[in-house]
Amino acid sequence: MFVILFKSRLSEQAGEDYHATEERMQERVRGIAGSDPVEIKHYTGEDGERLAVMMWRDGETLDQWRCDPEHQVAQRLGRQRWYTAYELTVAEVIRTSAHDDESPSAAAEEPR
Protein backbone atom coordinates (compact mmCIF):
# COMPACT_ATOMS: atom_id res chain seq x y z
CA MET A 1 0.00 0.00 0.00
CA PHE A 2 1.13 3.54 -0.75
CA VAL A 3 0.26 6.90 0.75
CA ILE A 4 0.51 9.94 -1.47
CA LEU A 5 0.54 13.39 0.10
CA PHE A 6 0.08 16.40 -2.17
CA LYS A 7 0.52 19.76 -0.44
CA SER A 8 -0.22 22.85 -2.50
CA ARG A 9 -1.04 26.54 -2.56
CA LEU A 10 -3.30 27.79 -5.32
CA SER A 11 -2.48 30.86 -7.38
CA GLU A 12 -5.01 33.54 -8.25
CA GLN A 13 -5.20 31.97 -11.74
CA ALA A 14 -6.75 28.77 -10.36
CA GLY A 15 -10.35 29.31 -11.43
CA GLU A 16 -13.10 27.25 -13.00
CA ASP A 17 -10.67 25.47 -15.33
CA TYR A 18 -8.65 24.30 -12.33
CA HIS A 19 -11.70 22.96 -10.48
CA ALA A 20 -13.02 21.21 -13.60
CA THR A 21 -9.61 19.59 -14.15
CA GLU A 22 -9.39 18.55 -10.51
CA GLU A 23 -12.76 16.78 -10.79
CA ARG A 24 -11.70 15.12 -14.04
CA MET A 25 -8.43 13.90 -12.49
CA GLN A 26 -10.35 12.32 -9.60
CA GLU A 27 -12.45 10.45 -12.18
CA ARG A 28 -9.27 9.36 -14.00
CA VAL A 29 -7.70 8.10 -10.75
CA ARG A 30 -10.71 5.91 -10.09
CA GLY A 31 -10.77 4.72 -13.71
CA ILE A 32 -7.11 3.74 -13.68
CA ALA A 33 -7.22 2.16 -10.23
CA GLY A 34 -10.15 -0.09 -11.18
CA SER A 35 -10.89 -2.43 -8.30
CA ASP A 36 -7.93 -1.07 -6.31
CA PRO A 37 -9.70 0.92 -3.59
CA VAL A 38 -8.17 4.37 -3.77
CA GLU A 39 -9.22 6.69 -0.97
CA ILE A 40 -8.86 10.43 -1.54
CA LYS A 41 -9.31 13.08 1.16
CA HIS A 42 -8.82 16.84 0.82
CA TYR A 43 -8.04 19.31 3.59
CA THR A 44 -7.46 23.07 3.57
CA GLY A 45 -5.62 24.83 6.39
CA GLU A 46 -6.49 28.25 7.79
CA ASP A 47 -3.44 29.64 5.99
CA GLY A 48 -4.72 28.38 2.62
CA GLU A 49 -2.37 25.44 2.33
CA ARG A 50 -4.15 22.43 0.84
CA LEU A 51 -3.44 18.77 1.48
CA ALA A 52 -4.69 15.85 -0.58
CA VAL A 53 -4.15 12.40 0.94
CA MET A 54 -4.49 9.32 -1.28
CA MET A 55 -4.29 5.70 -0.23
CA TRP A 56 -3.26 3.43 -3.09
CA ARG A 57 -2.84 -0.35 -2.89
CA ASP A 58 -1.13 -1.33 -6.17
CA GLY A 59 2.22 0.02 -7.37
CA GLU A 60 1.48 -0.88 -11.00
CA THR A 61 -1.68 1.20 -11.19
CA LEU A 62 0.11 3.99 -9.32
CA ASP A 63 2.74 4.00 -12.09
CA GLN A 64 -0.05 4.03 -14.70
CA TRP A 65 -1.50 7.12 -13.00
CA ARG A 66 1.91 8.81 -12.90
CA CYS A 67 2.36 8.20 -16.65
CA ASP A 68 -1.24 8.97 -17.69
CA PRO A 69 -1.21 11.57 -20.52
CA GLU A 70 -4.18 13.55 -19.12
CA HIS A 71 -2.54 13.61 -15.70
CA GLN A 72 0.72 14.85 -17.23
CA VAL A 73 -1.12 17.70 -18.96
CA ALA A 74 -2.79 18.63 -15.66
CA GLN A 75 0.61 18.55 -13.93
CA ARG A 76 2.07 20.90 -16.52
CA LEU A 77 -0.86 23.32 -16.17
CA GLY A 78 -0.50 23.14 -12.39
CA ARG A 79 3.17 24.16 -12.56
CA GLN A 80 2.53 26.88 -15.14
CA ARG A 81 -0.68 28.46 -13.79
CA TRP A 82 -2.50 26.95 -10.84
CA TYR A 83 0.02 26.44 -8.03
CA THR A 84 2.31 28.95 -6.37
CA ALA A 85 3.90 26.00 -4.56
CA TYR A 86 3.43 22.25 -4.21
CA GLU A 87 5.13 19.24 -2.68
CA LEU A 88 4.45 15.60 -3.53
CA THR A 89 5.39 12.75 -1.20
CA VAL A 90 4.92 9.08 -2.08
CA ALA A 91 5.52 6.59 0.72
CA GLU A 92 5.14 2.84 0.99
CA VAL A 93 3.15 1.79 4.05
CA ILE A 94 4.95 -0.65 6.31
CA ARG A 95 2.16 -1.14 8.82
CA THR A 96 -1.30 0.18 9.56
CA SER A 97 -3.76 -0.37 12.38
CA ALA A 98 -7.24 1.01 12.97
CA HIS A 99 -10.10 1.23 15.43
CA ASP A 100 -13.70 2.16 14.74
CA ASP A 101 -16.25 2.52 17.55
CA GLU A 102 -19.01 2.20 14.93
CA SER A 103 -17.87 -1.28 13.85
CA PRO A 104 -20.09 -4.15 15.09
CA SER A 105 -17.02 -6.16 16.08
CA ALA A 106 -15.57 -3.25 18.11
CA ALA A 107 -18.26 -3.60 20.78
CA ALA A 108 -17.49 -7.32 21.20
CA GLU A 109 -13.73 -6.90 21.51
CA GLU A 110 -12.08 -7.08 24.93
CA PRO A 111 -9.33 -4.56 25.73
CA ARG A 112 -5.85 -6.06 25.78
JSON list of C-alpha atoms in Angstrom, two decimals:
[
{"chain": "A", "resi": 1, "resn": "MET", "atom": "CA", "xyz": [0.00, 0.00, 0.00]},
{"chain": "A", "resi": 2, "resn": "PHE", "atom": "CA", "xyz": [1.13, 3.54, -0.75]},
{"chain": "A", "resi": 3, "resn": "VAL", "atom": "CA", "xyz": [0.26, 6.90, 0.75]},
{"chain": "A", "resi": 4, "resn": "ILE", "atom": "CA", "xyz": [0.51, 9.94, -1.47]},
{"chain": "A", "resi": 5, "resn": "LEU", "atom": "CA", "xyz": [0.54, 13.39, 0.10]},
{"chain": "A", "resi": 6, "resn": "PHE", "atom": "CA", "xyz": [0.08, 16.40, -2.17]},
{"chain": "A", "resi": 7, "resn": "LYS", "atom": "CA", "xyz": [0.52, 19.76, -0.44]},
{"chain": "A", "resi": 8, "resn": "SER", "atom": "CA", "xyz": [-0.22, 22.85, -2.50]},
{"chain": "A", "resi": 9, "resn": "ARG", "atom": "CA", "xyz": [-1.04, 26.54, -2.56]},
{"chain": "A", "resi": 10, "resn": "LEU", "atom": "CA", "xyz": [-3.30, 27.79, -5.32]},
{"chain": "A", "resi": 11, "resn": "SER", "atom": "CA", "xyz": [-2.48, 30.86, -7.38]},
{"chain": "A", "resi": 12, "resn": "GLU", "atom": "CA", "xyz": [-5.01, 33.54, -8.25]},
{"chain": "A", "resi": 13, "resn": "GLN", "atom": "CA", "xyz": [-5.20, 31.97, -11.74]},
{"chain": "A", "resi": 14, "resn": "ALA", "atom": "CA", "xyz": [-6.75, 28.77, -10.36]},
{"chain": "A", "resi": 15, "resn": "GLY", "atom": "CA", "xyz": [-10.35, 29.31, -11.43]},
{"chain": "A", "resi": 16, "resn": "GLU", "atom": "CA", "xyz": [-13.10, 27.25, -13.00]},
{"chain": "A", "resi": 17, "resn": "ASP", "atom": "CA", "xyz": [-10.67, 25.47, -15.33]},
{"chain": "A", "resi": 18, "resn": "TYR", "atom": "CA", "xyz": [-8.65, 24.30, -12.33]},
{"chain": "A", "resi": 19, "resn": "HIS", "atom": "CA", "xyz": [-11.70, 22.96, -10.48]},
{"chain": "A", "resi": 20, "resn": "ALA", "atom": "CA", "xyz": [-13.02, 21.21, -13.60]},
{"chain": "A", "resi": 21, "resn": "THR", "atom": "CA", "xyz": [-9.61, 19.59, -14.15]},
{"chain": "A", "resi": 22, "resn": "GLU", "atom": "CA", "xyz": [-9.39, 18.55, -10.51]},
{"chain": "A", "resi": 23, "resn": "GLU", "atom": "CA", "xyz": [-12.76, 16.78, -10.79]},
{"chain": "A", "resi": 24, "resn": "ARG", "atom": "CA", "xyz": [-11.70, 15.12, -14.04]},
{"chain": "A", "resi": 25, "resn": "MET", "atom": "CA", "xyz": [-8.43, 13.90, -12.49]},
{"chain": "A", "resi": 26, "resn": "GLN", "atom": "CA", "xyz": [-10.35, 12.32, -9.60]},
{"chain": "A", "resi": 27, "resn": "GLU", "atom": "CA", "xyz": [-12.45, 10.45, -12.18]},
{"chain": "A", "resi": 28, "resn": "ARG", "atom": "CA", "xyz": [-9.27, 9.36, -14.00]},
{"chain": "A", "resi": 29, "resn": "VAL", "atom": "CA", "xyz": [-7.70, 8.10, -10.75]},
{"chain": "A", "resi": 30, "resn": "ARG", "atom": "CA", "xyz": [-10.71, 5.91, -10.09]},
{"chain": "A", "resi": 31, "resn": "GLY", "atom": "CA", "xyz": [-10.77, 4.72, -13.71]},
{"chain": "A", "resi": 32, "resn": "ILE", "atom": "CA", "xyz": [-7.11, 3.74, -13.68]},
{"chain": "A", "resi": 33, "resn": "ALA", "atom": "CA", "xyz": [-7.22, 2.16, -10.23]},
{"chain": "A", "resi": 34, "resn": "GLY", "atom": "CA", "xyz": [-10.15, -0.09, -11.18]},
{"chain": "A", "resi": 35, "resn": "SER", "atom": "CA", "xyz": [-10.89, -2.43, -8.30]},
{"chain": "A", "resi": 36, "resn": "ASP", "atom": "CA", "xyz": [-7.93, -1.07, -6.31]},
{"chain": "A", "resi": 37, "resn": "PRO", "atom": "CA", "xyz": [-9.70, 0.92, -3.59]},
{"chain": "A", "resi": 38, "resn": "VAL", "atom": "CA", "xyz": [-8.17, 4.37, -3.77]},
{"chain": "A", "resi": 39, "resn": "GLU", "atom": "CA", "xyz": [-9.22, 6.69, -0.97]},
{"chain": "A", "resi": 40, "resn": "ILE", "atom": "CA", "xyz": [-8.86, 10.43, -1.54]},
{"chain": "A", "resi": 41, "resn": "LYS", "atom": "CA", "xyz": [-9.31, 13.08, 1.16]},
{"chain": "A", "resi": 42, "resn": "HIS", "atom": "CA", "xyz": [-8.82, 16.84, 0.82]},
{"chain": "A", "resi": 43, "resn": "TYR", "atom": "CA", "xyz": [-8.04, 19.31, 3.59]},
{"chain": "A", "resi": 44, "resn": "THR", "atom": "CA", "xyz": [-7.46, 23.07, 3.57]},
{"chain": "A", "resi": 45, "resn": "GLY", "atom": "CA", "xyz": [-5.62, 24.83, 6.39]},
{"chain": "A", "resi": 46, "resn": "GLU", "atom": "CA", "xyz": [-6.49, 28.25, 7.79]},
{"chain": "A", "resi": 47, "resn": "ASP", "atom": "CA", "xyz": [-3.44, 29.64, 5.99]},
{"chain": "A", "resi": 48, "resn": "GLY", "atom": "CA", "xyz": [-4.72, 28.38, 2.62]},
{"chain": "A", "resi": 49, "resn": "GLU", "atom": "CA", "xyz": [-2.37, 25.44, 2.33]},
{"chain": "A", "resi": 50, "resn": "ARG", "atom": "CA", "xyz": [-4.15, 22.43, 0.84]},
{"chain": "A", "resi": 51, "resn": "LEU", "atom": "CA", "xyz": [-3.44, 18.77, 1.48]},
{"chain": "A", "resi": 52, "resn": "ALA", "atom": "CA", "xyz": [-4.69, 15.85, -0.58]},
{"chain": "A", "resi": 53, "resn": "VAL", "atom": "CA", "xyz": [-4.15, 12.40, 0.94]},
{"chain": "A", "resi": 54, "resn": "MET", "atom": "CA", "xyz": [-4.49, 9.32, -1.28]},
{"chain": "A", "resi": 55, "resn": "MET", "atom": "CA", "xyz": [-4.29, 5.70, -0.23]},
{"chain": "A", "resi": 56, "resn": "TRP", "atom": "CA", "xyz": [-3.26, 3.43, -3.09]},
{"chain": "A", "resi": 57, "resn": "ARG", "atom": "CA", "xyz": [-2.84, -0.35, -2.89]},
{"chain": "A", "resi": 58, "resn": "ASP", "atom": "CA", "xyz": [-1.13, -1.33, -6.17]},
{"chain": "A", "resi": 59, "resn": "GLY", "atom": "CA", "xyz": [2.22, 0.02, -7.37]},
{"chain": "A", "resi": 60, "resn": "GLU", "atom": "CA", "xyz": [1.48, -0.88, -11.00]},
{"chain": "A", "resi": 61, "resn": "THR", "atom": "CA", "xyz": [-1.68, 1.20, -11.19]},
{"chain": "A", "resi": 62, "resn": "LEU", "atom": "CA", "xyz": [0.11, 3.99, -9.32]},
{"chain": "A", "resi": 63, "resn": "ASP", "atom": "CA", "xyz": [2.74, 4.00, -12.09]},
{"chain": "A", "resi": 64, "resn": "GLN", "atom": "CA", "xyz": [-0.05, 4.03, -14.70]},
{"chain": "A", "resi": 65, "resn": "TRP", "atom": "CA", "xyz": [-1.50, 7.12, -13.00]},
{"chain": "A", "resi": 66, "resn": "ARG", "atom": "CA", "xyz": [1.91, 8.81, -12.90]},
{"chain": "A", "resi": 67, "resn": "CYS", "atom": "CA", "xyz": [2.36, 8.20, -16.65]},
{"chain": "A", "resi": 68, "resn": "ASP", "atom": "CA", "xyz": [-1.24, 8.97, -17.69]},
{"chain": "A", "resi": 69, "resn": "PRO", "atom": "CA", "xyz": [-1.21, 11.57, -20.52]},
{"chain": "A", "resi": 70, "resn": "GLU", "atom": "CA", "xyz": [-4.18, 13.55, -19.12]},
{"chain": "A", "resi": 71, "resn": "HIS", "atom": "CA", "xyz": [-2.54, 13.61, -15.70]},
{"chain": "A", "resi": 72, "resn": "GLN", "atom": "CA", "xyz": [0.72, 14.85, -17.23]},
{"chain": "A", "resi": 73, "resn": "VAL", "atom": "CA", "xyz": [-1.12, 17.70, -18.96]},
{"chain": "A", "resi": 74, "resn": "ALA", "atom": "CA", "xyz": [-2.79, 18.63, -15.66]},
{"chain": "A", "resi": 75, "resn": "GLN", "atom": "CA", "xyz": [0.61, 18.55, -13.93]},
{"chain": "A", "resi": 76, "resn": "ARG", "atom": "CA", "xyz": [2.07, 20.90, -16.52]},
{"chain": "A", "resi": 77, "resn": "LEU", "atom": "CA", "xyz": [-0.86, 23.32, -16.17]},
{"chain": "A", "resi": 78, "resn": "GLY", "atom": "CA", "xyz": [-0.50, 23.14, -12.39]},
{"chain": "A", "resi": 79, "resn": "ARG", "atom": "CA", "xyz": [3.17, 24.16, -12.56]},
{"chain": "A", "resi": 80, "resn": "GLN", "atom": "CA", "xyz": [2.53, 26.88, -15.14]},
{"chain": "A", "resi": 81, "resn": "ARG", "atom": "CA", "xyz": [-0.68, 28.46, -13.79]},
{"chain": "A", "resi": 82, "resn": "TRP", "atom": "CA", "xyz": [-2.50, 26.95, -10.84]},
{"chain": "A", "resi": 83, "resn": "TYR", "atom": "CA", "xyz": [0.02, 26.44, -8.03]},
{"chain": "A", "resi": 84, "resn": "THR", "atom": "CA", "xyz": [2.31, 28.95, -6.37]},
{"chain": "A", "resi": 85, "resn": "ALA", "atom": "CA", "xyz": [3.90, 26.00, -4.56]},
{"chain": "A", "resi": 86, "resn": "TYR", "atom": "CA", "xyz": [3.43, 22.25, -4.21]},
{"chain": "A", "resi": 87, "resn": "GLU", "atom": "CA", "xyz": [5.13, 19.24, -2.68]},
{"chain": "A", "resi": 88, "resn": "LEU", "atom": "CA", "xyz": [4.45, 15.60, -3.53]},
{"chain": "A", "resi": 89, "resn": "THR", "atom": "CA", "xyz": [5.39, 12.75, -1.20]},
{"chain": "A", "resi": 90, "resn": "VAL", "atom": "CA", "xyz": [4.92, 9.08, -2.08]},
{"chain": "A", "resi": 91, "resn": "ALA", "atom": "CA", "xyz": [5.52, 6.59, 0.72]},
{"chain": "A", "resi": 92, "resn": "GLU", "atom": "CA", "xyz": [5.14, 2.84, 0.99]},
{"chain": "A", "resi": 93, "resn": "VAL", "atom": "CA", "xyz": [3.15, 1.79, 4.05]},
{"chain": "A", "resi": 94, "resn": "ILE", "atom": "CA", "xyz": [4.95, -0.65, 6.31]},
{"chain": "A", "resi": 95, "resn": "ARG", "atom": "CA", "xyz": [2.16, -1.14, 8.82]},
{"chain": "A", "resi": 96, "resn": "THR", "atom": "CA", "xyz": [-1.30, 0.18, 9.56]},
{"chain": "A", "resi": 97, "resn": "SER", "atom": "CA", "xyz": [-3.76, -0.37, 12.38]},
{"chain": "A", "resi": 98, "resn": "ALA", "atom": "CA", "xyz": [-7.24, 1.01, 12.97]},
{"chain": "A", "resi": 99, "resn": "HIS", "atom": "CA", "xyz": [-10.10, 1.23, 15.43]},
{"chain": "A", "resi": 100, "resn": "ASP", "atom": "CA", "xyz": [-13.70, 2.16, 14.74]},
{"chain": "A", "resi": 101, "resn": "ASP", "atom": "CA", "xyz": [-16.25, 2.52, 17.55]},
{"chain": "A", "resi": 102, "resn": "GLU", "atom": "CA", "xyz": [-19.01, 2.20, 14.93]},
{"chain": "A", "resi": 103, "resn": "SER", "atom": "CA", "xyz": [-17.87, -1.28, 13.85]},
{"chain": "A", "resi": 104, "resn": "PRO", "atom": "CA", "xyz": [-20.09, -4.15, 15.09]},
{"chain": "A", "resi": 105, "resn": "SER", "atom": "CA", "xyz": [-17.02, -6.16, 16.08]},
{"chain": "A", "resi": 106, "resn": "ALA", "atom": "CA", "xyz": [-15.57, -3.25, 18.11]},
{"chain": "A", "resi": 107, "resn": "ALA", "atom": "CA", "xyz": [-18.26, -3.60, 20.78]},
{"chain": "A", "resi": 108, "resn": "ALA", "atom": "CA", "xyz": [-17.49, -7.32, 21.20]},
{"chain": "A", "resi": 109, "resn": "GLU", "atom": "CA", "xyz": [-13.73, -6.90, 21.51]},
{"chain": "A", "resi": 110, "resn": "GLU", "atom": "CA", "xyz": [-12.08, -7.08, 24.93]},
{"chain": "A", "resi": 111, "resn": "PRO", "atom": "CA", "xyz": [-9.33, -4.56, 25.73]},
{"chain": "A", "resi": 112, "resn": "ARG", "atom": "CA", "xyz": [-5.85, -6.06, 25.78]}
]
